[in-house]
mmCIF file of C-alpha atoms in Angstrom:
data_model
loop_
_atom_site.group_PDB
_atom_site.id
_atom_site.type_symbol
_atom_site.label_atom_id
_atom_site.label_comp_id
_atom_site.label_asym_id
_atom_site.label_seq_id
_atom_site.Cartn_x
_atom_site.Cartn_y
_atom_site.Cartn_z
ATOM 1 C CA UNK A 69 -0.024 0.087 0.000
ATOM 2 C CA UNK A 70 2.861 2.352 0.790
ATOM 3 C CA UNK A 71 4.387 1.597 -2.591
ATOM 4 C CA UNK A 72 1.228 2.603 -4.255
ATOM 5 C CA UNK A 73 0.957 5.915 -2.456
ATOM 6 C CA UNK A 74 4.471 6.571 -3.010
ATOM 7 C CA UNK A 75 3.913 6.289 -6.800
ATOM 8 C CA UNK A 76 0.855 8.409 -6.582
ATOM 9 C CA UNK A 77 2.968 11.210 -4.972
ATOM 10 C CA UNK A 78 5.465 11.104 -8.003
ATOM 11 C CA UNK A 79 2.645 11.868 -10.192
ATOM 12 C CA UNK A 80 1.793 14.967 -8.343
ATOM 13 C CA UNK A 81 1.757 17.821 -10.922
ATOM 14 C CA UNK A 82 1.545 20.521 -8.455
ATOM 15 C CA UNK A 83 4.507 20.086 -5.970
ATOM 16 C CA UNK A 84 4.346 22.130 -2.719
ATOM 17 C CA UNK A 85 6.820 24.626 -1.625
ATOM 18 C CA UNK A 86 7.528 25.318 1.972
ATOM 19 C CA UNK A 87 6.116 28.487 3.383
ATOM 20 C CA UNK A 88 9.537 29.639 4.456
ATOM 21 C CA UNK A 89 10.420 30.034 0.729
ATOM 22 C CA UNK A 90 7.369 32.226 0.070
ATOM 23 C CA UNK A 91 8.137 36.043 -0.560
ATOM 24 C CA UNK A 92 4.799 38.216 -0.571
ATOM 25 C CA UNK A 93 4.775 41.561 -2.126
ATOM 26 C CA UNK A 94 2.440 44.535 -2.370
ATOM 27 C CA UNK A 95 2.478 44.363 -6.219
ATOM 28 C CA UNK A 96 1.644 40.632 -5.996
ATOM 29 C CA UNK A 97 -1.292 41.259 -3.817
ATOM 30 C CA UNK A 98 -2.573 44.134 -6.082
ATOM 31 C CA UNK A 99 -2.304 41.845 -8.987
ATOM 32 C CA UNK A 100 -4.119 39.112 -7.319
ATOM 33 C CA UNK A 101 -6.991 41.444 -6.524
ATOM 34 C CA UNK A 102 -7.308 42.734 -9.944
ATOM 35 C CA UNK A 103 -7.266 39.149 -11.296
ATOM 36 C CA UNK A 104 -10.084 38.212 -9.026
ATOM 37 C CA UNK A 105 -12.208 41.335 -10.162
ATOM 38 C CA UNK A 106 -11.468 40.462 -13.909
ATOM 39 C CA UNK A 107 -12.446 36.636 -13.325
ATOM 40 C CA UNK A 108 -15.593 37.668 -11.785
ATOM 41 C CA UNK A 109 -16.598 40.064 -14.450
ATOM 42 C CA UNK A 110 -15.802 37.632 -17.088
ATOM 43 C CA UNK A 111 -17.859 34.732 -15.057
ATOM 44 C CA UNK A 112 -20.788 36.984 -15.028
ATOM 45 C CA UNK A 113 -20.549 37.610 -18.840
ATOM 46 C CA UNK A 114 -20.399 33.905 -19.551
ATOM 47 C CA UNK A 115 -23.166 33.137 -17.078
ATOM 48 C CA UNK A 116 -25.358 35.598 -18.845
ATOM 49 C CA UNK A 117 -24.681 33.952 -22.248
ATOM 50 C CA UNK A 118 -25.261 30.573 -20.796
ATOM 51 C CA UNK A 119 -28.765 31.540 -19.448
ATOM 52 C CA UNK A 120 -29.825 33.242 -22.575
ATOM 53 C CA UNK A 121 -30.723 31.369 -25.801
ATOM 54 C CA UNK A 122 -29.232 31.515 -29.120
ATOM 55 C CA UNK A 123 -30.584 31.148 -32.461
ATOM 56 C CA UNK A 124 -29.025 28.563 -34.904
ATOM 57 C CA UNK A 125 -30.066 29.075 -38.564
ATOM 58 C CA UNK A 126 -29.865 26.711 -41.531
ATOM 59 C CA UNK A 127 -30.748 26.858 -45.070
ATOM 60 C CA UNK A 128 -32.676 23.776 -46.584
ATOM 61 C CA UNK A 129 -34.742 23.341 -49.782
ATOM 62 C CA UNK A 130 -38.301 23.819 -49.373
ATOM 63 C CA UNK A 131 -39.975 20.644 -50.216
ATOM 64 C CA UNK A 132 -43.437 21.426 -49.059
ATOM 65 C CA UNK A 133 -46.403 21.080 -51.508
ATOM 66 C CA UNK A 134 -50.016 22.252 -51.830
ATOM 67 C CA UNK A 135 -49.646 24.621 -48.820
ATOM 68 C CA UNK A 136 -51.374 28.174 -48.644
ATOM 69 C CA UNK A 137 -49.813 31.579 -47.850
ATOM 70 C CA UNK A 138 -51.428 33.678 -45.152
ATOM 71 C CA UNK A 139 -51.215 37.366 -45.719
ATOM 72 C CA UNK A 140 -51.923 40.027 -43.002
ATOM 73 C CA UNK A 141 -52.271 43.711 -43.919
ATOM 74 C CA UNK A 142 -53.187 46.916 -42.616
ATOM 75 C CA UNK A 143 -52.831 49.904 -45.209
ATOM 76 C CA UNK A 144 -54.199 53.390 -44.946
ATOM 77 C CA UNK A 145 -55.149 55.583 -47.991
ATOM 78 C CA UNK A 146 -55.514 59.295 -46.891
ATOM 79 C CA UNK A 147 -57.087 60.477 -50.066
ATOM 80 C CA UNK A 148 -59.074 57.407 -51.351
ATOM 81 C CA UNK A 149 -62.605 57.028 -50.271
ATOM 82 C CA UNK A 150 -63.541 53.437 -48.948
ATOM 83 C CA UNK A 151 -66.300 53.334 -51.715
ATOM 84 C CA UNK A 152 -63.776 53.680 -54.427
ATOM 85 C CA UNK A 153 -61.254 51.107 -53.024
ATOM 86 C CA UNK A 154 -61.145 47.495 -54.052
ATOM 87 C CA UNK A 155 -58.937 44.561 -53.282
ATOM 88 C CA UNK A 156 -57.965 41.932 -55.808
ATOM 89 C CA UNK A 157 -55.686 39.000 -55.794
ATOM 90 C CA UNK A 158 -54.544 36.566 -58.505
ATOM 91 C CA UNK A 159 -51.499 34.024 -58.964
ATOM 92 C CA UNK A 160 -49.575 32.284 -61.804
ATOM 93 C CA UNK A 161 -51.797 29.314 -61.492
ATOM 94 C CA UNK A 162 -54.650 31.473 -63.065
ATOM 95 C CA UNK A 163 -56.789 31.572 -59.867
ATOM 96 C CA UNK A 164 -58.426 35.209 -59.425
ATOM 97 C CA UNK A 165 -60.126 36.751 -56.708
ATOM 98 C CA UNK A 166 -61.904 40.078 -57.580
ATOM 99 C CA UNK A 167 -63.351 42.672 -55.323
ATOM 100 C CA UNK A 168 -62.381 40.490 -52.229
ATOM 101 C CA UNK A 169 -64.648 41.283 -49.190
ATOM 102 C CA UNK A 170 -64.342 38.218 -46.805
ATOM 103 C CA UNK A 171 -62.316 39.148 -43.704
ATOM 104 C CA UNK A 172 -61.774 42.600 -45.069
ATOM 105 C CA UNK A 173 -62.635 45.748 -43.070
ATOM 106 C CA UNK A 174 -62.672 49.427 -43.929
ATOM 107 C CA UNK A 175 -62.461 52.394 -41.765
ATOM 108 C CA UNK A 176 -63.570 55.735 -43.351
ATOM 109 C CA UNK A 177 -61.176 58.518 -41.939
ATOM 110 C CA UNK A 178 -61.235 62.345 -42.350
ATOM 111 C CA UNK A 179 -58.241 64.503 -43.473
ATOM 112 C CA UNK A 180 -57.036 64.495 -39.765
ATOM 113 C CA UNK A 181 -57.123 60.491 -39.603
ATOM 114 C CA UNK A 182 -59.998 60.420 -37.346
ATOM 115 C CA UNK A 183 -62.251 57.344 -37.700
ATOM 116 C CA UNK A 184 -65.650 58.230 -39.097
ATOM 117 C CA UNK A 185 -67.199 54.769 -39.451
ATOM 118 C CA UNK A 186 -65.961 51.108 -39.278
ATOM 119 C CA UNK A 187 -67.500 48.580 -41.537
ATOM 120 C CA UNK A 188 -67.123 45.366 -43.223
ATOM 121 C CA UNK A 189 -66.406 45.735 -46.975
ATOM 122 C CA UNK A 190 -69.616 46.695 -48.974
ATOM 123 C CA UNK A 191 -72.271 49.442 -48.967
ATOM 124 C CA UNK A 192 -75.670 48.473 -47.473
ATOM 125 C CA UNK A 193 -78.788 48.821 -49.655
ATOM 126 C CA UNK A 194 -81.821 50.308 -47.849
ATOM 127 C CA UNK A 195 -85.224 49.130 -49.163
ATOM 128 C CA UNK A 196 -87.750 51.548 -50.572
ATOM 129 C CA UNK A 197 -91.192 50.496 -51.694
ATOM 130 C CA UNK A 198 -92.033 49.901 -55.263
ATOM 131 C CA UNK A 199 -88.585 49.375 -56.914
ATOM 132 C CA UNK A 200 -88.575 48.723 -60.634
ATOM 133 C CA UNK A 201 -89.454 45.075 -61.738
ATOM 134 C CA UNK A 202 -87.599 43.024 -64.329
ATOM 135 C CA UNK A 203 -90.867 43.357 -66.518
ATOM 136 C CA UNK A 204 -90.509 47.122 -66.459
ATOM 137 C CA UNK A 205 -93.275 47.869 -63.997
ATOM 138 C CA UNK A 206 -93.126 48.653 -60.242
ATOM 139 C CA UNK A 207 -93.462 46.138 -57.671
ATOM 140 C CA UNK A 208 -97.000 45.534 -56.755
ATOM 141 C CA UNK A 209 -98.650 44.122 -53.541
ATOM 142 C CA UNK A 210 -97.725 40.487 -52.984
ATOM 143 C CA UNK A 211 -95.392 40.374 -55.887
ATOM 144 C CA UNK A 212 -91.985 38.847 -55.462
ATOM 145 C CA UNK A 213 -89.199 41.364 -56.263
ATOM 146 C CA UNK A 214 -87.024 40.539 -59.193
ATOM 147 C CA UNK A 215 -84.981 43.515 -60.462
ATOM 148 C CA UNK A 216 -83.437 44.014 -63.925
ATOM 149 C CA UNK A 217 -79.910 43.204 -64.708
ATOM 150 C CA UNK A 218 -80.185 45.839 -67.469
ATOM 151 C CA UNK A 219 -79.067 43.490 -70.379
ATOM 152 C CA UNK A 220 -76.294 41.629 -68.456
ATOM 153 C CA UNK A 221 -78.576 38.547 -67.411
ATOM 154 C CA UNK A 222 -77.056 35.162 -68.327
ATOM 155 C CA UNK A 223 -80.425 33.448 -68.412
ATOM 156 C CA UNK A 224 -84.343 34.551 -68.202
ATOM 157 C CA UNK A 225 -84.239 33.662 -64.432
ATOM 158 C CA UNK A 226 -81.441 36.003 -63.370
ATOM 159 C CA UNK A 227 -82.566 38.850 -60.972
ATOM 160 C CA UNK A 228 -80.488 41.872 -59.828
ATOM 161 C CA UNK A 229 -82.010 43.141 -56.625
ATOM 162 C CA UNK A 230 -79.342 45.587 -55.726
ATOM 163 C CA UNK A 231 -76.691 47.964 -57.099
ATOM 164 C CA UNK A 232 -73.946 45.479 -56.213
ATOM 165 C CA UNK A 233 -75.606 42.812 -58.223
ATOM 166 C CA UNK A 234 -76.045 44.806 -61.269
ATOM 167 C CA UNK A 235 -72.441 45.763 -61.101
ATOM 168 C CA UNK A 236 -71.521 42.120 -60.540
ATOM 169 C CA UNK A 237 -73.495 41.113 -63.520
ATOM 170 C CA UNK A 238 -71.956 43.844 -65.760
ATOM 171 C CA UNK A 239 -68.423 42.610 -64.477
ATOM 172 C CA UNK A 240 -69.145 39.200 -65.415
ATOM 173 C CA UNK A 241 -69.974 40.375 -68.898
ATOM 174 C CA UNK A 242 -66.885 42.570 -69.088
ATOM 175 C CA UNK A 243 -69.070 45.646 -69.454
ATOM 176 C CA UNK A 244 -68.598 48.863 -67.558
ATOM 177 C CA UNK A 245 -71.497 50.923 -65.999
ATOM 178 C CA UNK A 246 -71.347 54.206 -67.876
ATOM 179 C CA UNK A 247 -74.255 56.205 -65.933
ATOM 180 C CA UNK A 248 -75.175 54.607 -62.641
ATOM 181 C CA UNK A 249 -77.941 57.279 -62.182
ATOM 182 C CA UNK A 250 -80.022 55.380 -64.872
ATOM 183 C CA UNK A 251 -79.729 52.108 -62.753
ATOM 184 C CA UNK A 252 -82.824 51.892 -60.689
ATOM 185 C CA UNK A 253 -81.307 49.738 -57.885
ATOM 186 C CA UNK A 254 -78.308 52.301 -57.571
ATOM 187 C CA UNK A 255 -80.645 55.330 -57.707
ATOM 188 C CA UNK A 256 -82.965 54.251 -54.929
ATOM 189 C CA UNK A 257 -80.068 52.865 -52.653
ATOM 190 C CA UNK A 258 -78.372 56.279 -53.041
ATOM 191 C CA UNK A 259 -75.165 54.680 -54.164
ATOM 192 C CA UNK A 260 -73.885 57.678 -56.185
ATOM 193 C CA UNK A 261 -74.808 60.028 -53.314
ATOM 194 C CA UNK A 262 -72.962 57.877 -50.737
ATOM 195 C CA UNK A 263 -69.830 57.951 -52.839
ATOM 196 C CA UNK A 264 -70.046 61.601 -53.343
ATOM 197 C CA UNK A 265 -70.445 62.080 -49.667
ATOM 198 C CA UNK A 266 -67.224 60.365 -49.077
ATOM 199 C CA UNK A 267 -65.221 62.901 -51.403
ATOM 200 C CA UNK A 268 -62.362 64.223 -49.472
ATOM 201 C CA UNK A 269 -62.213 61.203 -47.074
ATOM 202 C CA UNK A 270 -59.658 58.656 -46.782
ATOM 203 C CA UNK A 271 -59.784 54.837 -46.006
ATOM 204 C CA UNK A 272 -57.931 52.422 -43.745
ATOM 205 C CA UNK A 273 -58.298 48.910 -45.128
ATOM 206 C CA UNK A 274 -57.120 45.735 -43.148
ATOM 207 C CA UNK A 275 -57.731 42.308 -42.978
ATOM 208 C CA UNK A 276 -56.019 38.926 -44.291
ATOM 209 C CA UNK A 277 -55.949 36.793 -47.433
ATOM 210 C CA UNK A 278 -55.393 33.062 -47.785
ATOM 211 C CA UNK A 279 -53.801 32.301 -51.127
ATOM 212 C CA UNK A 280 -52.015 29.617 -52.828
ATOM 213 C CA UNK A 281 -48.301 29.346 -52.159
ATOM 214 C CA UNK A 282 -47.117 30.329 -55.508
ATOM 215 C CA UNK A 283 -45.946 33.571 -57.170
ATOM 216 C CA UNK A 284 -48.805 35.999 -57.464
ATOM 217 C CA UNK A 285 -49.828 39.509 -56.597
ATOM 218 C CA UNK A 286 -52.590 41.414 -54.565
ATOM 219 C CA UNK A 287 -53.512 45.030 -55.124
ATOM 220 C CA UNK A 288 -55.486 47.900 -54.149
ATOM 221 C CA UNK A 289 -57.164 49.768 -56.987
ATOM 222 C CA UNK A 290 -59.711 52.411 -57.556
ATOM 223 C CA UNK A 291 -63.017 50.882 -58.831
ATOM 224 C CA UNK A 292 -63.858 47.104 -59.453
ATOM 225 C CA UNK A 293 -61.920 44.832 -61.767
ATOM 226 C CA UNK A 294 -63.428 43.264 -64.773
ATOM 227 C CA UNK A 295 -62.046 41.730 -68.040
ATOM 228 C CA UNK A 296 -62.864 43.318 -71.302
ATOM 229 C CA UNK A 297 -61.291 41.723 -74.637
ATOM 230 C CA UNK A 298 -59.042 39.614 -72.430
ATOM 231 C CA UNK A 299 -57.841 42.783 -70.647
ATOM 232 C CA UNK A 300 -58.205 43.580 -67.055
ATOM 233 C CA UNK A 301 -59.733 47.007 -66.557
ATOM 234 C CA UNK A 302 -61.256 48.895 -63.628
ATOM 235 C CA UNK A 303 -64.746 50.299 -63.426
ATOM 236 C CA UNK A 304 -64.275 53.627 -61.731
ATOM 237 C CA UNK A 305 -67.987 53.964 -60.808
ATOM 238 C CA UNK A 306 -68.591 56.506 -63.587
ATOM 239 C CA UNK A 307 -66.984 59.098 -61.297
ATOM 240 C CA UNK A 308 -63.674 59.474 -63.276
ATOM 241 C CA UNK A 309 -61.450 62.479 -62.333
ATOM 242 C CA UNK A 310 -58.277 63.791 -63.836
ATOM 243 C CA UNK A 311 -56.329 63.207 -60.672
ATOM 244 C CA UNK A 312 -56.280 60.303 -58.128
ATOM 245 C CA UNK A 313 -53.822 60.565 -55.158
ATOM 246 C CA UNK A 314 -52.693 57.015 -54.360
ATOM 247 C CA UNK A 315 -50.470 58.148 -51.354
ATOM 248 C CA UNK A 316 -50.545 55.519 -48.678
ATOM 249 C CA UNK A 317 -49.124 54.238 -45.364
ATOM 250 C CA UNK A 318 -48.355 50.504 -44.750
ATOM 251 C CA UNK A 319 -49.224 49.949 -41.104
ATOM 252 C CA UNK A 320 -48.633 46.203 -41.330
ATOM 253 C CA UNK A 321 -47.768 43.699 -43.943
ATOM 254 C CA UNK A 322 -46.868 40.125 -42.884
ATOM 255 C CA UNK A 323 -46.641 36.761 -44.647
ATOM 256 C CA UNK A 324 -47.485 34.261 -41.932
ATOM 257 C CA UNK A 325 -47.555 34.419 -38.189
ATOM 258 C CA UNK A 326 -45.146 36.469 -35.911
ATOM 259 C CA UNK A 327 -42.249 34.774 -34.374
ATOM 260 C CA UNK A 328 -39.367 36.415 -32.185
ATOM 261 C CA UNK A 329 -37.079 38.351 -34.052
ATOM 262 C CA UNK A 330 -39.058 38.818 -37.164
ATOM 263 C CA UNK A 331 -38.655 42.143 -38.942
ATOM 264 C CA UNK A 332 -41.267 43.079 -41.726
ATOM 265 C CA UNK A 333 -39.391 45.699 -43.870
ATOM 266 C CA UNK A 334 -42.702 47.366 -44.969
ATOM 267 C CA UNK A 335 -44.204 47.972 -41.540
ATOM 268 C CA UNK A 336 -44.577 51.870 -41.115
ATOM 269 C CA UNK A 337 -43.606 52.587 -44.596
ATOM 270 C CA UNK A 338 -45.228 55.700 -46.105
ATOM 271 C CA UNK A 339 -45.279 56.996 -49.616
ATOM 272 C CA UNK A 340 -46.509 60.336 -50.929
ATOM 273 C CA UNK A 341 -46.335 60.828 -54.872
ATOM 274 C CA UNK A 342 -44.671 63.643 -56.313
ATOM 275 C CA UNK A 343 -46.850 63.526 -59.452
ATOM 276 C CA UNK A 344 -50.680 62.686 -59.544
ATOM 277 C CA UNK A 345 -51.869 59.298 -60.830
ATOM 278 C CA UNK A 346 -49.514 56.366 -61.421
ATOM 279 C CA UNK A 347 -49.108 52.926 -60.192
ATOM 280 C CA UNK A 348 -46.819 51.940 -57.200
ATOM 281 C CA UNK A 349 -45.374 48.496 -57.157
ATOM 282 C CA UNK A 350 -43.671 46.510 -54.356
ATOM 283 C CA UNK A 351 -41.917 43.531 -55.673
ATOM 284 C CA UNK A 352 -41.578 41.111 -52.669
ATOM 285 C CA UNK A 353 -39.420 38.032 -52.306
ATOM 286 C CA UNK A 354 -41.054 35.675 -49.810
ATOM 287 C CA UNK A 355 -38.793 33.298 -47.852
ATOM 288 C CA UNK A 356 -40.509 30.246 -46.035
ATOM 289 C CA UNK A 357 -39.099 30.327 -42.440
ATOM 290 C CA UNK A 358 -39.586 27.590 -39.642
ATOM 291 C CA UNK A 359 -39.051 28.802 -36.154
ATOM 292 C CA UNK A 360 -38.623 26.507 -33.182
ATOM 293 C CA UNK A 361 -38.431 27.944 -29.624
ATOM 294 C CA UNK A 362 -36.372 26.634 -26.697
ATOM 295 C CA UNK A 363 -39.420 24.532 -25.530
ATOM 296 C CA UNK A 364 -39.856 22.717 -28.982
ATOM 297 C CA UNK A 365 -42.833 24.747 -30.195
ATOM 298 C CA UNK A 366 -42.729 25.246 -33.941
ATOM 299 C CA UNK A 367 -43.968 28.276 -36.014
ATOM 300 C CA UNK A 368 -44.389 28.153 -39.687
ATOM 301 C CA UNK A 369 -44.145 31.603 -41.045
ATOM 302 C CA UNK A 370 -42.179 33.745 -43.698
ATOM 303 C CA UNK A 371 -39.775 36.619 -43.951
ATOM 304 C CA UNK A 372 -39.453 38.786 -46.851
ATOM 305 C CA UNK A 373 -37.346 41.353 -48.678
ATOM 306 C CA UNK A 374 -38.705 44.032 -51.045
ATOM 307 C CA UNK A 375 -37.922 46.531 -53.746
ATOM 308 C CA UNK A 376 -40.279 49.301 -54.919
ATOM 309 C CA UNK A 377 -41.134 51.087 -58.166
ATOM 310 C CA UNK A 378 -43.401 53.743 -59.217
ATOM 311 C CA UNK A 379 -44.901 53.813 -62.818
ATOM 312 C CA UNK A 380 -46.253 57.239 -63.688
ATOM 313 C CA UNK A 381 -48.144 58.520 -66.878
ATOM 314 C CA UNK A 382 -46.066 58.473 -69.934
ATOM 315 C CA UNK A 383 -46.601 60.765 -72.960
ATOM 316 C CA UNK A 384 -48.068 58.619 -75.982
ATOM 317 C CA UNK A 385 -49.078 55.695 -73.692
ATOM 318 C CA UNK A 386 -52.395 55.099 -71.862
ATOM 319 C CA UNK A 387 -52.231 55.969 -68.157
ATOM 320 C CA UNK A 388 -51.768 53.042 -65.797
ATOM 321 C CA UNK A 389 -54.625 52.090 -63.451
ATOM 322 C CA UNK A 390 -54.029 54.091 -60.338
ATOM 323 C CA UNK A 391 -53.293 51.636 -57.177
ATOM 324 C CA UNK A 392 -50.757 49.944 -55.271
ATOM 325 C CA UNK A 393 -49.738 46.464 -56.270
ATOM 326 C CA UNK A 394 -47.754 43.849 -54.055
ATOM 327 C CA UNK A 395 -46.242 41.417 -56.434
ATOM 328 C CA UNK A 396 -44.631 38.550 -54.550
ATOM 329 C CA UNK A 397 -42.523 35.379 -55.437
ATOM 330 C CA UNK A 398 -41.779 32.493 -53.206
ATOM 331 C CA UNK A 399 -38.103 31.579 -52.618
ATOM 332 C CA UNK A 400 -37.279 27.807 -53.140
ATOM 333 C CA UNK A 401 -34.993 27.966 -50.125
ATOM 334 C CA UNK A 402 -36.314 27.678 -46.530
ATOM 335 C CA UNK A 403 -34.837 28.988 -43.398
ATOM 336 C CA UNK A 404 -34.879 27.146 -40.202
ATOM 337 C CA UNK A 405 -34.270 29.025 -36.907
ATOM 338 C CA UNK A 406 -33.958 27.006 -33.617
ATOM 339 C CA UNK A 407 -33.513 28.309 -30.073
ATOM 340 C CA UNK A 408 -30.853 26.520 -28.229
ATOM 341 C CA UNK A 409 -28.930 26.902 -24.856
ATOM 342 C CA UNK A 410 -25.161 26.476 -24.589
ATOM 343 C CA UNK A 411 -24.267 23.121 -23.059
ATOM 344 C CA UNK A 412 -23.197 22.949 -19.398
ATOM 345 C CA UNK A 413 -19.790 21.439 -20.441
ATOM 346 C CA UNK A 414 -19.328 24.218 -23.076
ATOM 347 C CA UNK A 415 -20.026 26.793 -20.061
ATOM 348 C CA UNK A 416 -17.557 25.066 -17.610
ATOM 349 C CA UNK A 417 -14.796 25.039 -20.388
ATOM 350 C CA UNK A 418 -15.089 28.695 -20.745
ATOM 351 C CA UNK A 419 -14.969 29.345 -16.994
ATOM 352 C CA UNK A 420 -11.917 27.138 -16.599
ATOM 353 C CA UNK A 421 -10.345 28.985 -19.613
ATOM 354 C CA UNK A 422 -10.931 32.151 -18.008
ATOM 355 C CA UNK A 423 -9.653 31.190 -14.610
ATOM 356 C CA UNK A 424 -6.456 29.615 -16.046
ATOM 357 C CA UNK A 425 -5.804 32.213 -18.491
ATOM 358 C CA UNK A 426 -6.184 35.141 -16.127
ATOM 359 C CA UNK A 427 -3.837 33.639 -13.353
ATOM 360 C CA UNK A 428 -1.292 32.539 -16.053
ATOM 361 C CA UNK A 429 -1.175 36.066 -17.396
ATOM 362 C CA UNK A 430 -1.241 37.599 -13.812
ATOM 363 C CA UNK A 431 1.811 35.455 -12.927
ATOM 364 C CA UNK A 432 3.919 36.552 -15.942
ATOM 365 C CA UNK A 433 3.176 40.202 -14.896
ATOM 366 C CA UNK A 434 3.720 39.612 -11.289
ATOM 367 C CA UNK A 435 7.155 37.805 -12.108
ATOM 368 C CA UNK A 436 8.156 40.422 -14.453
ATOM 369 C CA UNK A 437 7.567 43.290 -11.848
ATOM 370 C CA UNK A 438 9.117 41.195 -8.878
ATOM 371 C CA UNK A 439 12.409 40.728 -10.995
ATOM 372 C CA UNK A 440 12.349 44.210 -12.041
ATOM 373 C CA UNK A 441 12.163 45.478 -8.437
ATOM 374 C CA UNK A 442 15.094 42.919 -7.449
ATOM 375 C CA UNK A 443 17.248 44.375 -10.086
ATOM 376 C CA UNK A 444 16.724 47.957 -9.238
ATOM 377 C CA UNK A 445 17.684 47.130 -5.529
ATOM 378 C CA UNK A 446 20.824 45.413 -6.774
ATOM 379 C CA UNK A 447 21.916 48.558 -8.668
ATOM 380 C CA UNK A 448 21.355 50.852 -5.671
#
């Protein structure tokens, strides 16, 4: 047993020195104190990094198929009345959604951005007695109402009982209403009067869209879209003016749900045109993103980058449809973000490196000062 203990003593890498050979100095004590302070500060720094999470990012090919893209938006047009503003969406697959109203809300605002009225998209239709019937006469007692579509019927059984239904029938035919005052439904509902009452107002439009996860666009334009000779045009409600102010502020635009660290570059962006009329376009690159927090919960969302372009009226060319277009494309690369803690072994390795490094450097400095002091004493 004594032989084993003797061999272990020979393996001691830290031989002890008799205290009689110690020489303690003021400079050594000062360096030791400073060393402990530095070690303590570095320890706190490492502890803070260990307790906080870090995000690890990776790029992978997006192999998902058949998914949809959820778009949340909140846009304010200070000089466009709500009655003139419509929302359309279309994609490269050929799917189109014109004059979207589902999950869309509008706020009428005055020149000082005060809210006048909040409503879901669409103008109500107050009923009055004896509206014009399809056969040309007025509604009689106990007679079922069936309004005329004014030539836009697709069959003999079609009825247009509101101004909106007449406009929809015309839009399906690819026709534009030239004088809405002659349409009985629009006249009795006060449609034109309501639009004129909103002159000088602005509109805040917000809501959400669910679209195919393919390249496409959605846009806010004046009037309603319809197709005429395979060309998409807008019905400006027969209230055409020479100047349309499409200045706008994007309060929010997000492609998917929020996750920590997400930055949407168009949030809070405001644009005021230097010239009237024109078409403002945002070209957006959507990057699919998967975020996993420290508890393993996953959020499927998207990030995006954007460039902007304004297209004004050019001499010799027909003026562009006034509006704001968001043209998006989907990146084939997916970003995965995962929150992680530094491992405890990693933390301990850093702490040992700090303690060993500080004491080694402090020992070199102390030795240099000690030998310098001895050399000065010998020369005196």
